[in-house]
Coordinates of C-alpha atoms and ligand atoms in Angstrom, one line a residue:
Chain A
X1 CA 30.6 -18.5 -28.8
X2 CA 30.1 -21.4 -30.9
X3 CA 26.6 -21.1 -30.9
X4 CA 26.7 -17.5 -31.9
X5 CA 28.8 -18.5 -35.0
X6 CA 26.2 -21.0 -36.0
X7 CA 23.6 -18.6 -35.7
X8 CA 25.3 -15.9 -37.8
X9 CA 26.3 -18.7 -40.4
X10 CA 22.7 -19.9 -40.7
X11 CA 21.5 -16.2 -41.1
X12 CA 23.9 -15.6 -43.9
X13 CA 23.2 -18.9 -45.4
X14 CA 19.4 -17.9 -45.4
X15 CA 20.1 -14.6 -47.2
X16 CA 22.5 -16.5 -49.9
X17 CA 19.4 -18.7 -50.5
X18 CA 17.4 -15.7 -51.0
X19 CA 19.5 -14.0 -53.4
X20 CA 20.6 -17.3 -55.0
X21 CA 16.9 -17.8 -55.9
X22 CA 16.4 -14.6 -57.3
X23 CA 19.4 -15.2 -59.5
X24 CA 18.2 -18.3 -60.6
X25 CA 14.6 -17.1 -61.2
X26 CA 15.9 -14.0 -63.4
X27 CA 18.5 -16.4 -65.4
X28 CA 17.8 -19.9 -66.0
X29 CA 14.4 -19.8 -64.4
X30 CA 13.2 -17.5 -67.1
X31 CA 11.0 -15.4 -65.0
X32 CA 9.8 -12.2 -67.0
X33 CA 11.9 -9.1 -65.9
X34 CA 8.5 -7.3 -66.0
X35 CA 7.7 -9.4 -62.7
X36 CA 11.1 -9.8 -61.2
X37 CA 13.9 -7.6 -62.7
X38 CA 17.4 -8.8 -62.8
X39 CA 19.7 -8.2 -59.7
X40 CA 22.2 -6.1 -61.5
X41 CA 19.3 -3.7 -63.2
X42 CA 18.0 -3.2 -59.6
X43 CA 21.5 -2.5 -58.4
X44 CA 21.9 0.1 -61.1
X45 CA 18.6 1.8 -60.2
X46 CA 19.6 1.8 -56.5
X47 CA 22.8 3.4 -57.0
X48 CA 20.8 5.9 -59.5
X49 CA 18.3 6.6 -56.7
X50 CA 20.8 7.1 -53.8
X51 CA 22.4 9.7 -55.8
X52 CA 19.3 11.5 -56.7
X53 CA 18.2 14.4 -54.6
X54 CA 14.8 13.7 -55.0
X55 CA 15.1 10.2 -53.3
X56 CA 16.7 11.9 -50.3
X57 CA 14.1 14.6 -50.0
X58 CA 11.5 11.8 -50.4
X59 CA 13.3 9.9 -47.7
X60 CA 13.6 13.2 -45.4
X61 CA 9.6 13.7 -45.8
X62 CA 8.9 10.3 -44.6
X63 CA 11.4 10.5 -41.7
X64 CA 9.9 13.7 -40.7
X65 CA 6.4 12.2 -40.7
X66 CA 7.6 9.4 -38.9
X67 CA 9.3 11.3 -36.1
X68 CA 6.7 13.6 -35.6
X69 CA 4.0 11.0 -35.4
X70 CA 6.2 9.0 -33.1
X71 CA 6.9 12.1 -30.8
X72 CA 3.1 12.8 -30.7
X73 CA 2.3 9.1 -29.9
X74 CA 5.1 9.0 -27.4
X75 CA 4.1 12.0 -25.2
X76 CA 0.3 11.2 -25.6
X77 CA 0.7 7.5 -24.7
X78 CA 2.9 7.9 -21.5
X79 CA 0.8 10.8 -20.3
X80 CA -2.5 9.1 -20.9
X81 CA -1.1 5.8 -19.6
X82 CA 0.2 7.7 -16.4
X83 CA -3.1 9.5 -15.8
X84 CA -5.2 6.5 -16.3
X85 CA -2.9 4.2 -14.2
X86 CA -3.2 6.6 -11.2
X87 CA -6.4 5.1 -9.6
X88 CA -7.8 1.6 -9.8
X89 CA -11.2 3.0 -11.0
X90 CA -9.5 5.1 -13.9
X91 CA -7.6 1.8 -15.1
X92 CA -10.7 -0.1 -15.0
X93 CA -12.3 2.3 -17.1
X94 CA -9.8 3.1 -19.8
X95 CA -7.8 -0.3 -20.1
X96 CA -10.4 -2.1 -22.5
X97 CA -11.1 1.2 -24.5
X98 CA -7.1 1.5 -25.1
X99 CA -6.9 -2.3 -25.8
X100 CA -9.8 -1.9 -28.3
X101 CA -8.1 1.0 -30.0
X102 CA -4.9 -1.2 -30.1
X103 CA -6.8 -4.1 -31.9
X104 CA -8.8 -2.2 -34.2
X105 CA -7.4 -2.0 -37.7
X106 CA -7.1 1.7 -37.8
X107 CA -6.4 1.9 -41.6
X108 CA -10.4 1.8 -41.6
X109 CA -10.2 5.3 -40.6
X110 CA -7.5 6.5 -43.1
X111 CA -10.1 7.8 -45.8
X112 CA -11.4 10.2 -42.9
X113 CA -8.0 11.4 -42.1
X114 CA -7.5 12.3 -45.7
X115 CA -10.7 14.1 -45.6
X116 CA -9.8 16.0 -42.2
X117 CA -6.0 16.7 -43.1
X118 CA -5.7 16.5 -46.7
X119 CA -3.1 14.3 -48.9
X120 CA -0.2 16.1 -47.3
X121 CA 2.1 15.2 -44.4
X122 CA -0.6 16.0 -41.8
X123 CA -2.6 13.0 -42.5
X124 CA 0.4 10.9 -42.3
X125 CA 1.5 12.2 -39.0
X126 CA -1.9 12.0 -37.6
X127 CA -2.5 8.5 -38.7
X128 CA 0.9 7.3 -37.8
X129 CA 0.6 9.1 -34.3
X130 CA -2.8 7.5 -33.6
X131 CA -1.6 3.8 -34.4
X132 CA 1.6 4.2 -32.2
X133 CA -0.4 5.8 -29.5
X134 CA -2.4 2.7 -28.5
X135 CA 0.4 0.3 -27.6
X136 CA 2.3 3.0 -25.8
X137 CA -0.5 4.0 -23.8
X138 CA -1.6 0.4 -23.1
X139 CA 1.7 -0.9 -21.8
X140 CA 2.2 2.3 -19.9
X141 CA -1.0 2.1 -18.2
X142 CA -0.1 -1.6 -17.2
X143 CA 3.3 -0.7 -16.2
X144 CA 1.8 2.3 -13.9
X145 CA -0.8 -0.1 -12.6
X146 CA 1.6 -3.2 -11.7
X147 CA 4.1 -1.1 -9.9
X148 CA 5.5 -3.4 -6.9
X149 CA 4.0 -1.9 -3.9
X150 CA 7.2 -2.6 -1.9
X151 CA 8.8 0.2 -4.0
X152 CA 5.7 2.6 -2.9
X153 CA 6.3 1.5 0.8
X154 CA 9.8 2.5 0.7
X155 CA 9.2 5.8 -1.0
X156 CA 6.6 6.5 1.8
X157 CA 8.8 5.2 4.6
X158 CA 11.7 7.4 3.5
X159 CA 9.7 10.7 3.1
X160 CA 9.0 11.0 -0.7
X161 CA 6.6 13.8 -1.7
X162 CA 3.8 13.1 -4.2
X163 CA 5.7 14.3 -7.0
X164 CA 9.1 12.5 -6.0
X165 CA 7.0 9.4 -5.9
X166 CA 5.9 10.0 -9.4
X167 CA 9.2 11.0 -11.0
X168 CA 11.5 9.0 -9.0
X169 CA 9.9 5.9 -8.0
X170 CA 6.8 5.3 -10.2
X171 CA 8.6 6.3 -13.7
X172 CA 11.6 4.3 -13.4
X173 CA 9.5 1.2 -11.7
X174 CA 7.2 1.5 -14.8
X175 CA 9.9 2.0 -17.4
X176 CA 10.5 -1.4 -18.7
X177 CA 6.8 -1.8 -19.4
X178 CA 6.6 1.5 -21.0
X179 CA 9.7 1.0 -23.0
X180 CA 8.3 -2.2 -24.6
X181 CA 5.3 -0.2 -25.5
X182 CA 7.4 2.4 -27.2
X183 CA 9.2 -0.2 -29.1
X184 CA 5.9 -1.5 -30.5
X185 CA 4.6 1.9 -30.9
X186 CA 7.6 3.1 -33.0
X187 CA 7.5 -0.1 -35.2
X188 CA 3.7 0.7 -35.9
X189 CA 4.3 4.1 -36.4
X190 CA 6.6 3.4 -39.3
X191 CA 4.7 0.8 -40.9
X192 CA 1.6 3.0 -40.9
X193 CA 3.5 6.2 -42.1
X194 CA 4.7 4.3 -45.2
X195 CA 1.6 2.5 -46.0
X196 CA -0.3 6.1 -45.7
X197 CA 2.1 7.3 -48.2
X198 CA 1.4 4.3 -50.4
X199 CA -2.3 4.7 -50.1
X200 CA -2.8 8.5 -50.7
X201 CA 0.1 11.2 -51.0
X202 CA 1.9 13.1 -53.0
X203 CA 5.6 12.6 -51.5
X204 CA 7.7 10.3 -49.7
X205 CA 9.3 6.9 -50.0
X206 CA 6.0 5.1 -49.8
X207 CA 4.4 7.2 -52.4
X208 CA 7.3 6.5 -54.8
X209 CA 7.2 3.1 -54.4
X210 CA 3.5 3.0 -55.1
X211 CA 4.0 5.1 -58.1
X212 CA 6.9 2.9 -59.6
X213 CA 5.0 -0.2 -59.3
X214 CA 1.8 1.4 -60.6
X215 CA 3.4 2.6 -63.7
X216 CA 5.6 -0.6 -64.0
X217 CA 9.0 0.5 -63.4
X218 CA 9.6 -2.8 -61.5
X219 CA 13.3 -2.3 -61.0
X220 CA 12.7 1.0 -59.6
X221 CA 10.3 -0.4 -57.2
X222 CA 12.7 -3.1 -56.2
X223 CA 15.3 -0.5 -55.7
X224 CA 13.0 1.5 -53.4
X225 CA 12.1 -1.3 -51.6
X226 CA 15.7 -2.0 -50.8
X227 CA 16.2 1.6 -49.7
X228 CA 13.0 1.4 -47.5
X229 CA 14.6 -1.9 -45.9
X230 CA 17.6 0.0 -45.3
X231 CA 15.5 2.9 -43.6
X232 CA 13.5 0.2 -41.7
X233 CA 16.6 -1.2 -40.4
X234 CA 18.0 1.9 -39.2
X235 CA 14.8 2.8 -37.3
X236 CA 14.3 -0.8 -35.9
X237 CA 18.2 -0.7 -34.6
X238 CA 17.4 2.8 -33.0
X239 CA 14.1 1.4 -31.5
X240 CA 16.0 -1.8 -30.1
X241 CA 18.9 0.1 -28.7
X242 CA 16.7 2.9 -27.3
X243 CA 16.9 3.1 -23.5
X244 CA 18.2 -0.2 -22.9
X245 CA 17.4 -1.0 -19.4
X246 CA 20.6 -0.9 -17.1
X247 CA 19.1 -3.0 -14.6
X248 CA 17.4 -6.4 -14.5
X249 CA 13.8 -6.1 -13.5
X250 CA 13.7 -9.2 -11.6
X251 CA 15.8 -7.7 -8.9
Chain B
X1 CA 14.7 10.0 22.9
X2 CA 11.9 7.9 24.5
X3 CA 9.0 6.4 22.3
X4 CA 5.8 5.9 24.5
X5 CA 3.2 3.6 22.9
X6 CA 0.0 4.1 25.0
X7 CA -3.0 1.5 24.8
X8 CA -2.6 1.4 20.9
X9 CA -5.2 -0.8 19.0
X10 CA -5.3 -1.1 15.2
X11 CA -8.2 -2.6 13.4
X12 CA -8.0 -3.3 9.5
X13 CA -10.9 -2.4 7.8
X14 CA -11.5 -4.6 4.9
X15 CA -13.3 -4.2 1.6
X16 CA -14.6 -7.7 1.9
X17 CA -15.4 -9.5 5.2
X18 CA -15.1 -8.2 8.9
X19 CA -12.7 -6.1 10.1
X20 CA -9.6 -7.6 11.7
X21 CA -8.1 -6.1 14.9
X22 CA -4.4 -7.0 14.6
X23 CA -3.2 -5.5 17.7
X24 CA -5.1 -4.4 21.0
X25 CA -4.1 -2.3 23.9
X26 CA -0.5 -2.4 23.3
X27 CA 1.6 -0.4 26.2
X28 CA 5.3 0.0 25.5
X29 CA 8.1 2.4 26.4
X30 CA 11.4 2.3 24.0
X31 CA 14.4 4.2 25.5
X32 CA 17.2 5.8 24.1
X33 CA 20.0 3.4 22.9
X34 CA 17.7 0.4 23.6
X35 CA 17.6 -2.7 21.5
X36 CA 14.2 -4.3 21.8
X37 CA 13.4 -7.5 19.9
X38 CA 10.0 -8.4 19.2
X39 CA 9.0 -12.0 18.8
X40 CA 5.7 -14.0 18.5
X41 CA 3.7 -16.4 16.4
X42 CA 3.1 -15.4 12.8
X43 CA 0.3 -13.0 12.3
X44 CA 0.2 -11.8 15.8
X45 CA 0.6 -8.4 14.7
X46 CA 4.2 -7.7 14.9
X47 CA 4.5 -6.0 11.6
X48 CA 1.5 -4.0 12.5
X49 CA 2.9 -2.7 15.9
X50 CA 6.3 -1.7 14.0
X51 CA 4.3 0.1 11.0
X52 CA 2.5 2.1 13.6
X53 CA 5.7 3.0 15.4
X54 CA 7.1 4.4 12.2
X55 CA 4.0 6.4 11.3
X56 CA 3.0 4.0 8.3
X57 CA -0.2 3.1 9.9
X58 CA -2.4 5.2 12.1
X59 CA -3.6 3.4 15.2
X60 CA -7.3 3.2 15.4
X61 CA -7.1 4.1 19.1
X62 CA -4.6 5.1 21.7
X63 CA -1.3 7.1 20.9
X64 CA 2.3 7.0 20.1
X65 CA 4.7 9.8 21.2
X66 CA 8.4 10.6 20.8
X67 CA 9.4 12.8 23.4
X68 CA 6.0 13.8 24.0
X69 CA 5.3 14.5 20.2
X70 CA 2.6 12.5 18.5
X71 CA 3.5 10.5 15.4
X72 CA 1.2 11.5 12.5
X73 CA 3.1 10.0 9.5
X74 CA 6.6 8.5 8.4
X75 CA 9.3 10.6 9.1
X76 CA 12.6 8.9 8.0
X77 CA 14.9 11.3 10.3
X78 CA 12.8 10.1 13.3
X79 CA 11.9 6.5 12.6
X80 CA 13.8 4.5 9.6
X81 CA 12.9 1.0 8.3
X82 CA 14.5 -1.9 7.3
X83 CA 11.8 -4.3 5.6
X84 CA 12.2 -8.0 5.3
X85 CA 12.1 -7.8 1.5
X86 CA 15.0 -5.5 1.3
X87 CA 12.9 -3.3 -1.5
X88 CA 16.0 -1.7 -3.0
X89 CA 15.2 0.3 -6.3
X90 CA 16.6 -1.9 -8.9
X91 CA 17.3 1.2 -11.1
X92 CA 19.7 2.6 -8.8
X93 CA 23.2 1.9 -7.9
X94 CA 24.0 0.8 -4.4
X95 CA 25.2 4.1 -3.2
X96 CA 22.1 6.0 -4.7
X97 CA 20.1 3.4 -3.0
X98 CA 21.7 4.0 0.3
X99 CA 21.2 8.0 -0.4
X100 CA 17.3 7.4 -1.2
X101 CA 16.0 9.1 1.9
X102 CA 18.6 11.9 1.6
X103 CA 17.4 12.5 -1.9
X104 CA 13.9 12.8 -1.0
X105 CA 15.0 15.1 2.0
X106 CA 16.5 17.4 -0.8
X107 CA 20.2 16.8 0.2
X108 CA 22.6 17.8 -2.5
X109 CA 24.1 15.0 -4.5
X110 CA 27.7 15.3 -3.5
X111 CA 26.7 15.6 0.1
X112 CA 24.2 12.8 0.2
X113 CA 26.5 10.5 -1.7
X114 CA 29.4 11.2 0.9
X115 CA 27.1 10.4 3.8
X116 CA 25.6 7.3 1.9
X117 CA 29.3 6.2 1.3
X118 CA 30.1 6.5 5.1
X119 CA 27.1 4.2 5.8
X120 CA 28.3 1.6 3.1
X121 CA 31.8 1.7 4.7
X122 CA 30.1 0.6 8.1
X123 CA 28.2 -2.1 6.7
X124 CA 31.2 -3.3 4.8
X125 CA 29.9 -2.5 1.3
X126 CA 31.9 0.3 -0.1
X127 CA 33.6 -1.8 -2.7
X128 CA 30.3 -2.5 -4.5
X129 CA 29.0 1.2 -4.1
X130 CA 28.6 1.4 -8.0
X131 CA 26.8 -1.9 -8.5
X132 CA 23.3 -2.7 -9.0
X133 CA 21.3 -4.3 -6.5
X134 CA 20.7 -7.5 -9.1
X135 CA 24.4 -8.0 -8.8
X136 CA 24.3 -8.5 -5.0
X137 CA 23.6 -11.5 -3.0
X138 CA 20.3 -11.3 -0.6
X139 CA 22.6 -10.6 2.5
X140 CA 24.4 -7.8 0.8
X141 CA 21.3 -6.1 -0.4
X142 CA 20.0 -6.1 3.1
X143 CA 23.2 -4.5 4.4
X144 CA 22.3 -1.9 1.6
X145 CA 18.9 -1.7 3.3
X146 CA 20.5 -1.1 6.8
X147 CA 22.9 1.6 5.4
X148 CA 20.1 3.3 3.7
X149 CA 18.4 3.6 7.2
X150 CA 21.2 4.5 8.9
X151 CA 21.9 7.5 6.3
X152 CA 19.0 9.2 7.7
X153 CA 20.7 9.3 11.1
X154 CA 17.1 8.0 12.7
X155 CA 16.4 8.3 16.3
X156 CA 15.1 4.8 16.0
X157 CA 15.6 2.0 13.6
X158 CA 12.7 -0.3 13.0
X159 CA 13.5 -3.6 11.3
X160 CA 11.0 -6.2 10.4
X161 CA 12.4 -9.6 10.1
X162 CA 15.5 -8.2 8.5
X163 CA 17.4 -11.3 7.9
X164 CA 14.3 -13.8 7.6
X165 CA 14.9 -14.3 3.9
X166 CA 18.7 -15.4 4.4
X167 CA 20.1 -18.9 5.0
X168 CA 20.9 -19.9 8.4
X169 CA 24.5 -19.3 8.1
X170 CA 24.6 -15.8 6.3
X171 CA 21.8 -14.9 8.7
X172 CA 24.1 -15.5 11.6
X173 CA 27.2 -14.0 10.2
X174 CA 25.5 -10.8 9.1
X175 CA 23.3 -10.5 12.0
X176 CA 26.3 -10.4 14.3
X177 CA 28.0 -8.0 12.2
X178 CA 24.9 -5.7 11.8
X179 CA 24.3 -6.1 15.5
X180 CA 27.6 -4.5 16.2
X181 CA 27.5 -2.0 13.6
X182 CA 24.0 -0.9 15.3
X183 CA 25.4 -1.2 18.9
X184 CA 28.5 1.2 17.7
X185 CA 26.1 3.5 16.2
X186 CA 24.4 3.6 19.5
X187 CA 21.0 3.2 17.6
X188 CA 17.7 2.7 19.4
X189 CA 16.3 -0.3 17.8
X190 CA 13.1 -2.4 17.5
X191 CA 13.5 -5.5 15.7
X192 CA 10.9 -7.9 14.8
X193 CA 12.3 -11.6 14.4
X194 CA 10.9 -15.2 14.6
X195 CA 14.4 -16.4 15.5
X196 CA 14.7 -17.1 19.1
X197 CA 18.7 -16.9 19.0
X198 CA 18.4 -13.6 17.3
X199 CA 15.5 -12.1 19.6
X200 CA 18.1 -12.8 22.6
X201 CA 21.4 -12.2 21.0
X202 CA 20.7 -8.8 19.7
X203 CA 18.4 -7.4 22.5
X204 CA 18.5 -5.6 25.8
X205 CA 14.8 -6.7 26.0
X206 CA 12.8 -9.3 24.2
X207 CA 9.0 -8.8 24.0
X208 CA 6.7 -11.8 23.2
X209 CA 3.7 -11.2 21.3
X210 CA 0.6 -13.4 21.6
X211 CA -2.3 -13.7 19.1
X212 CA -5.8 -13.0 19.0
X213 CA -5.7 -10.2 18.9
X214 CA -2.0 -9.3 19.2
X215 CA -0.7 -8.0 22.5
X216 CA 2.3 -8.2 24.4
X217 CA 2.2 -11.4 26.8
X218 CA 5.7 -11.3 28.4
X219 CA 9.0 -9.4 28.5
X220 CA 12.3 -10.8 29.4
X221 CA 15.5 -8.7 30.0
X222 CA 18.6 -9.9 28.6
X223 CA 21.2 -9.0 31.2
X224 CA 24.4 -8.9 29.3
X225 CA 26.5 -5.8 27.8
X226 CA 26.4 -5.2 24.1
X227 CA 28.0 -5.6 21.8
X228 CA 28.1 -9.6 22.5
X229 CA 30.6 -11.9 21.4
X230 CA 29.4 -15.1 19.5
X231 CA 30.0 -17.2 22.7
X232 CA 27.3 -15.5 24.4
X233 CA 25.1 -17.9 22.8
X234 CA 26.8 -20.7 24.7
X235 CA 26.2 -19.3 28.0
X236 CA 24.0 -20.6 30.8
X237 CA 21.9 -17.5 31.1
X238 CA 21.5 -17.3 27.2
X239 CA 20.3 -21.1 27.5
X240 CA 17.8 -20.5 30.0
X241 CA 16.4 -17.5 28.3
X242 CA 16.2 -19.7 25.1
X243 CA 14.5 -22.6 27.0
X244 CA 12.0 -19.9 28.5
X245 CA 11.1 -18.5 25.2
X246 CA 10.8 -21.7 23.7
X247 CA 8.4 -23.0 26.1
X248 CA 6.3 -19.8 25.6
X249 CA 6.3 -19.9 22.0
X250 CA 6.2 -23.5 20.9
X251 CA 5.5 -25.5 23.9
X252 CA 2.2 -24.1 25.6
X253 CA 0.3 -22.5 22.8
X254 CA -2.6 -21.7 25.3
X255 CA -0.4 -19.4 27.2
X256 CA 0.3 -17.2 24.0
X257 CA -3.3 -17.4 22.4
X258 CA -5.7 -15.1 24.3
X259 CA -9.1 -16.5 24.8
Ligands
ADP1 N1 -3.5 -4.8 5.3 C1 -4.4 -5.7 6.0 N2 -5.7 -5.8 5.7 C2 -6.3 -6.5 6.4 N3 -5.8 -7.5 7.5 C3 -4.5 -7.4 7.8 C4 -3.6 -6.5 6.9 N4 -2.4 -6.5 7.4 C5 -2.3 -7.5 8.2 N5 -3.6 -8.0 8.4 C6 -3.8 -8.8 9.5 O1 -3.4 -8.6 10.7 C7 -2.9 -9.6 11.4 C8 -1.5 -9.2 12.0 O2 -0.7 -9.2 10.9 P1 0.9 -8.6 10.9 O3 1.0 -7.5 11.7 O4 1.3 -8.7 9.6 O5 1.3 -9.9 11.7 P2 3.1 -10.5 12.1 O6 3.8 -9.5 11.3 O7 3.1 -10.8 13.3 O8 3.0 -11.8 11.2 C9 -3.0 -10.9 10.7 O9 -4.2 -11.6 11.2 C10 -3.2 -10.3 9.3 O10 -4.1 -11.1 8.5
MG2 MG1 5.2 -9.6 9.7

């Protein structure tokens, strides 16, 4: 308990330090408001933005892109991981390929996505789905490969059919690994979608941010960053609380 | 119910290295209601034989039948296993673990939970039915595994060093408890163990296996009614049997190891 209090105190202290530095820089520090706007100005902008329907429709577009990209990555990743994890041979073939896809900077392909899917939502969804796919597939593959043989022995001894073994034994046994992949995949989806909007698009929060900073609307850019941070925090919270394992895996 | 094992040999084919013949020419009959314990040096093929009896491994030659019907694969209503390493599913509650086999068999939820609860009562664990395996001690987990096997109402229970991973004290306590449960349930049991006390205390018959390749070298009949009380371990007949077994297993290895 004491420990927890100390942790939170230090966290809050860190935030106070950050905002203190900001207040100092824009006040006595004399940093130009073109580079760093005053906190109060940003706050005014923030209030303006959150009451504007345009901001909400932008956020809605970003959210839809993110959800669609994540859904595709999730289904494709788990299915591919499961199929490739079924035999050692397939796993041997697929694992380095998926690992490679995971490590390659996929942003290199983004111009092609624009070419294929246009600057609209489709290119963000496709690009986000692709980046989320690899960690989910990789971890799922690993999870399905690493299933404890004891569980499979019990399944066989107690008369499980093939599909019962898949759904009632392999799936839950691999779940912790799959979920860790899903968390990474969801985080990647979010980063990629926002980045993609900033690079080339016509709508969305990322687009608004890129537009604001390119037109030197620094206060608006700061306010948008604030909104994006809240957005990210919500998604992160959802990710971290998604399917919290009910059991310890070391049982 | 009678299980007949007729000149069963099992050879493991290995991807690397020569094939290993784990058991050779085993002949054995297990009768209804009988408790047979299987003891022998490690690596002599006890687990292999047990897995063959349960249809988990197919003998390379020879045959195993139950009431004349050959065993072709695992079938928990005929032979249910209790493995050494418990192997409960950590994602399922205790009662759902006990109901695992019934679920695979397509028994409806309410019904299978009722059956599982009854078995948990038998092994004294109904009070932790909704807990998860990770919250239980090793001894409790193994009792859940016993309940899981009992829930299938099998013709024969096959237990592979069921209490081998427990400390001496809980092993004896739980062992006696489970031995009584199984006797009361009139189960036919084959149990692998490496504890002399356990082998004698539980069983009607003790089979001693030898190595290289595994075969049955001696058979002892334990002539005392079951369930037995703890003080059976202090009787002269227990001592004599124990000394003889000890001599066979530890004292004169050349008797145990085939040429
Ligand atoms: N899957 C396997 N592949 C190859 N050899 C095996 C396998 N399982 C067991 N063996 C070998 O068969 C012999 C008997 O093993 P096992 O039945 O486990 O003995 P026990 O249970 O008496 O210790 C040992 O020599 C062991 O190395
Ligand atoms: Mg063994």
